[in-house]
Amino acid sequence: MGIEKLNIHLIFFALVILQLSIFSVVNVASAASDEQDIEALIENFNAQDVDVKADSVKVPVAAGEPAVGPLIQTLDSKDPEIRENAAINLGKIKDERAIDPLVKLLTDEEWEVESAATNALVEIGKPAIEPLIKILQE
């Protein structure tokens, strides 16, 4: 009986932590009202603190369309992890403005970045087909 109660308390505690984490991301995303705010959050893509990095990667998707411009600019970063996370986010947002910049990443020197760009283009879907066909024809 004691172990079952402990398990119930642990599950409850985990749910509370998860709820607080989601609340935190939503609040940060809603506070990121303009591109400057979002750019500041994107800078945390390569943070040393795992929690800061994890939260910063979730924020652009929650912010949606206002994050597209800063994320596209971030694709030019020297840090491959930042380029990878930006590509992942752009794929989740599914904005067509990201297609050409993502296509350019298909020749990135880091396979993780290439893979993230490929997956992002797949997530964007049909609008990405024509630019990909042009590349194959070249």
PDB file of C-alpha atoms in Angstrom:
ATOM      1  CA  MET A   1       0.000   0.000   0.000  1.00  0.00           C
ATOM      2  CA  GLY A   2       2.818   2.435   0.869  1.00  0.00           C
ATOM      3  CA  ILE A   3       4.537   2.022  -2.498  1.00  0.00           C
ATOM      4  CA  GLU A   4       1.276   2.597  -4.385  1.00  0.00           C
ATOM      5  CA  LYS A   5       0.704   5.857  -2.497  1.00  0.00           C
ATOM      6  CA  LEU A   6       4.275   6.905  -3.238  1.00  0.00           C
ATOM      7  CA  ASN A   7       3.771   6.174  -6.948  1.00  0.00           C
ATOM      8  CA  ILE A   8       0.571   8.220  -6.992  1.00  0.00           C
ATOM      9  CA  HIS A   9       2.371  11.130  -5.346  1.00  0.00           C
ATOM     10  CA  LEU A  10       5.270  10.870  -7.814  1.00  0.00           C
ATOM     11  CA  ILE A  11       2.889  10.833 -10.774  1.00  0.00           C
ATOM     12  CA  PHE A  12       1.018  13.833  -9.379  1.00  0.00           C
ATOM     13  CA  PHE A  13       4.311  15.678  -8.822  1.00  0.00           C
ATOM     14  CA  ALA A  14       5.429  14.908 -12.395  1.00  0.00           C
ATOM     15  CA  LEU A  15       2.131  16.231 -13.774  1.00  0.00           C
ATOM     16  CA  VAL A  16       2.467  19.446 -11.775  1.00  0.00           C
ATOM     17  CA  ILE A  17       6.002  19.959 -13.101  1.00  0.00           C
ATOM     18  CA  LEU A  18       4.826  19.287 -16.666  1.00  0.00           C
ATOM     19  CA  GLN A  19       1.958  21.744 -16.295  1.00  0.00           C
ATOM     20  CA  LEU A  20       4.306  24.424 -14.925  1.00  0.00           C
ATOM     21  CA  SER A  21       6.699  23.812 -17.805  1.00  0.00           C
ATOM     22  CA  ILE A  22       3.921  24.221 -20.381  1.00  0.00           C
ATOM     23  CA  PHE A  23       2.629  27.334 -18.595  1.00  0.00           C
ATOM     24  CA  SER A  24       6.151  28.776 -18.619  1.00  0.00           C
ATOM     25  CA  VAL A  25       6.591  28.242 -22.368  1.00  0.00           C
ATOM     26  CA  VAL A  26       3.180  29.734 -23.177  1.00  0.00           C
ATOM     27  CA  ASN A  27       3.861  32.778 -21.005  1.00  0.00           C
ATOM     28  CA  VAL A  28       7.275  33.359 -22.552  1.00  0.00           C
ATOM     29  CA  ALA A  29       5.848  32.966 -26.055  1.00  0.00           C
ATOM     30  CA  SER A  30       3.028  35.400 -25.388  1.00  0.00           C
ATOM     31  CA  ALA A  31       5.499  37.855 -23.886  1.00  0.00           C
ATOM     32  CA  ALA A  32       7.606  37.618 -27.034  1.00  0.00           C
ATOM     33  CA  SER A  33       5.505  40.120 -28.882  1.00  0.00           C
ATOM     34  CA  ASP A  34       7.989  41.320 -31.439  1.00  0.00           C
ATOM     35  CA  GLU A  35      10.995  40.130 -33.398  1.00  0.00           C
ATOM     36  CA  GLN A  36      13.512  41.631 -30.950  1.00  0.00           C
ATOM     37  CA  ASP A  37      12.037  39.618 -28.084  1.00  0.00           C
ATOM     38  CA  ILE A  38      12.097  36.479 -30.187  1.00  0.00           C
ATOM     39  CA  GLU A  39      15.686  37.108 -31.320  1.00  0.00           C
ATOM     40  CA  ALA A  40      16.723  37.326 -27.673  1.00  0.00           C
ATOM     41  CA  LEU A  41      15.047  33.987 -26.981  1.00  0.00           C
ATOM     42  CA  ILE A  42      16.639  32.358 -30.035  1.00  0.00           C
ATOM     43  CA  GLU A  43      20.065  33.282 -28.687  1.00  0.00           C
ATOM     44  CA  ASN A  44      19.441  30.670 -25.988  1.00  0.00           C
ATOM     45  CA  PHE A  45      19.386  27.831 -28.569  1.00  0.00           C
ATOM     46  CA  ASN A  46      22.968  27.007 -27.611  1.00  0.00           C
ATOM     47  CA  ALA A  47      22.695  27.766 -23.885  1.00  0.00           C
ATOM     48  CA  GLN A  48      24.734  25.570 -21.558  1.00  0.00           C
ATOM     49  CA  ASP A  49      21.781  25.067 -19.210  1.00  0.00           C
ATOM     50  CA  VAL A  50      19.718  22.192 -20.613  1.00  0.00           C
ATOM     51  CA  ASP A  51      16.425  23.592 -19.270  1.00  0.00           C
ATOM     52  CA  VAL A  52      17.059  27.041 -20.761  1.00  0.00           C
ATOM     53  CA  LYS A  53      17.931  25.467 -24.111  1.00  0.00           C
ATOM     54  CA  ALA A  54      14.868  23.202 -24.073  1.00  0.00           C
ATOM     55  CA  ASP A  55      12.510  26.089 -23.286  1.00  0.00           C
ATOM     56  CA  SER A  56      14.096  28.404 -25.862  1.00  0.00           C
ATOM     57  CA  VAL A  57      13.614  25.815 -28.598  1.00  0.00           C
ATOM     58  CA  LYS A  58       9.874  25.566 -27.819  1.00  0.00           C
ATOM     59  CA  VAL A  59       9.173  29.298 -27.755  1.00  0.00           C
ATOM     60  CA  PRO A  60       9.411  30.183 -31.483  1.00  0.00           C
ATOM     61  CA  VAL A  61       6.837  27.540 -32.394  1.00  0.00           C
ATOM     62  CA  ALA A  62       4.485  28.867 -29.722  1.00  0.00           C
ATOM     63  CA  ALA A  63       5.058  32.426 -30.980  1.00  0.00           C
ATOM     64  CA  GLY A  64       4.254  31.375 -34.547  1.00  0.00           C
ATOM     65  CA  GLU A  65       4.483  33.782 -37.486  1.00  0.00           C
ATOM     66  CA  PRO A  66       6.404  36.569 -35.690  1.00  0.00           C
ATOM     67  CA  ALA A  67       9.261  34.104 -35.132  1.00  0.00           C
ATOM     68  CA  VAL A  68       9.752  33.274 -38.821  1.00  0.00           C
ATOM     69  CA  GLY A  69      11.953  36.272 -39.726  1.00  0.00           C
ATOM     70  CA  PRO A  70      14.347  35.880 -36.788  1.00  0.00           C
ATOM     71  CA  LEU A  71      14.504  32.103 -37.314  1.00  0.00           C
ATOM     72  CA  ILE A  72      15.369  32.544 -40.998  1.00  0.00           C
ATOM     73  CA  GLN A  73      18.173  34.944 -40.021  1.00  0.00           C
ATOM     74  CA  THR A  74      19.389  32.369 -37.504  1.00  0.00           C
ATOM     75  CA  LEU A  75      19.892  29.815 -40.290  1.00  0.00           C
ATOM     76  CA  ASP A  76      23.103  31.723 -41.129  1.00  0.00           C
ATOM     77  CA  SER A  77      24.581  31.186 -37.661  1.00  0.00           C
ATOM     78  CA  LYS A  78      28.084  29.753 -37.398  1.00  0.00           C
ATOM     79  CA  ASP A  79      26.827  27.368 -34.704  1.00  0.00           C
ATOM     80  CA  PRO A  80      25.387  24.190 -36.273  1.00  0.00           C
ATOM     81  CA  GLU A  81      23.169  23.506 -33.263  1.00  0.00           C
ATOM     82  CA  ILE A  82      21.525  26.900 -33.679  1.00  0.00           C
ATOM     83  CA  ARG A  83      20.983  26.277 -37.417  1.00  0.00           C
ATOM     84  CA  GLU A  84      19.532  22.855 -36.644  1.00  0.00           C
ATOM     85  CA  ASN A  85      17.101  24.169 -34.015  1.00  0.00           C
ATOM     86  CA  ALA A  86      16.038  27.040 -36.264  1.00  0.00           C
ATOM     87  CA  ALA A  87      15.291  24.598 -39.092  1.00  0.00           C
ATOM     88  CA  ILE A  88      13.293  22.352 -36.768  1.00  0.00           C
ATOM     89  CA  ASN A  89      11.233  25.314 -35.582  1.00  0.00           C
ATOM     90  CA  LEU A  90      10.614  26.583 -39.105  1.00  0.00           C
ATOM     91  CA  GLY A  91       9.323  23.159 -40.081  1.00  0.00           C
ATOM     92  CA  LYS A  92       6.905  23.164 -37.179  1.00  0.00           C
ATOM     93  CA  ILE A  93       5.663  26.673 -38.009  1.00  0.00           C
ATOM     94  CA  LYS A  94       5.233  25.662 -41.693  1.00  0.00           C
ATOM     95  CA  ASP A  95       5.654  29.141 -43.149  1.00  0.00           C
ATOM     96  CA  GLU A  96       6.408  29.182 -46.888  1.00  0.00           C
ATOM     97  CA  ARG A  97       8.909  32.047 -46.487  1.00  0.00           C
ATOM     98  CA  ALA A  98      11.287  29.504 -44.964  1.00  0.00           C
ATOM     99  CA  ILE A  99      11.426  27.249 -48.030  1.00  0.00           C
ATOM    100  CA  ASP A 100      14.313  28.882 -49.946  1.00  0.00           C
ATOM    101  CA  PRO A 101      16.504  29.388 -46.852  1.00  0.00           C
ATOM    102  CA  LEU A 102      15.864  25.765 -45.822  1.00  0.00           C
ATOM    103  CA  VAL A 103      16.709  24.521 -49.318  1.00  0.00           C
ATOM    104  CA  LYS A 104      20.104  26.241 -48.993  1.00  0.00           C
ATOM    105  CA  LEU A 105      20.751  24.199 -45.838  1.00  0.00           C
ATOM    106  CA  LEU A 106      20.467  20.954 -47.795  1.00  0.00           C
ATOM    107  CA  THR A 107      24.168  21.344 -48.588  1.00  0.00           C
ATOM    108  CA  ASP A 108      25.220  22.225 -45.030  1.00  0.00           C
ATOM    109  CA  GLU A 109      28.488  20.672 -43.856  1.00  0.00           C
ATOM    110  CA  GLU A 110      26.771  19.251 -40.750  1.00  0.00           C
ATOM    111  CA  TRP A 111      24.497  16.267 -41.389  1.00  0.00           C
ATOM    112  CA  GLU A 112      22.276  17.183 -38.430  1.00  0.00           C
ATOM    113  CA  VAL A 113      21.524  20.540 -40.044  1.00  0.00           C
ATOM    114  CA  GLU A 114      20.868  18.926 -43.439  1.00  0.00           C
ATOM    115  CA  SER A 115      18.548  16.426 -41.789  1.00  0.00           C
ATOM    116  CA  ALA A 116      16.669  19.133 -39.871  1.00  0.00           C
ATOM    117  CA  ALA A 117      16.259  21.173 -43.074  1.00  0.00           C
ATOM    118  CA  THR A 118      15.019  18.112 -44.971  1.00  0.00           C
ATOM    119  CA  ASN A 119      12.499  17.284 -42.261  1.00  0.00           C
ATOM    120  CA  ALA A 120      11.374  20.913 -42.098  1.00  0.00           C
ATOM    121  CA  LEU A 121      10.714  20.958 -45.840  1.00  0.00           C
ATOM    122  CA  VAL A 122       8.741  17.725 -45.516  1.00  0.00           C
ATOM    123  CA  GLU A 123       6.678  19.303 -42.725  1.00  0.00           C
ATOM    124  CA  ILE A 124       6.008  22.397 -44.842  1.00  0.00           C
ATOM    125  CA  GLY A 125       4.734  20.006 -47.473  1.00  0.00           C
ATOM    126  CA  LYS A 126       3.411  20.690 -50.943  1.00  0.00           C
ATOM    127  CA  PRO A 127       4.724  24.275 -51.330  1.00  0.00           C
ATOM    128  CA  ALA A 128       8.291  22.933 -50.915  1.00  0.00           C
ATOM    129  CA  ILE A 129       8.040  20.431 -53.781  1.00  0.00           C
ATOM    130  CA  GLU A 130       8.727  22.790 -56.704  1.00  0.00           C
ATOM    131  CA  PRO A 131      11.942  24.295 -55.235  1.00  0.00           C
ATOM    132  CA  LEU A 132      13.178  20.777 -54.465  1.00  0.00           C
ATOM    133  CA  ILE A 133      12.471  19.616 -58.022  1.00  0.00           C
ATOM    134  CA  LYS A 134      14.462  22.592 -59.366  1.00  0.00           C
ATOM    135  CA  ILE A 135      17.448  21.555 -57.246  1.00  0.00           C
ATOM    136  CA  LEU A 136      17.275  17.996 -58.536  1.00  0.00           C
ATOM    137  CA  GLN A 137      17.211  19.271 -62.120  1.00  0.00           C
ATOM    138  CA  GLU A 138      20.321  21.435 -61.663  1.00  0.00           C
TER     139      GLU A 138
END
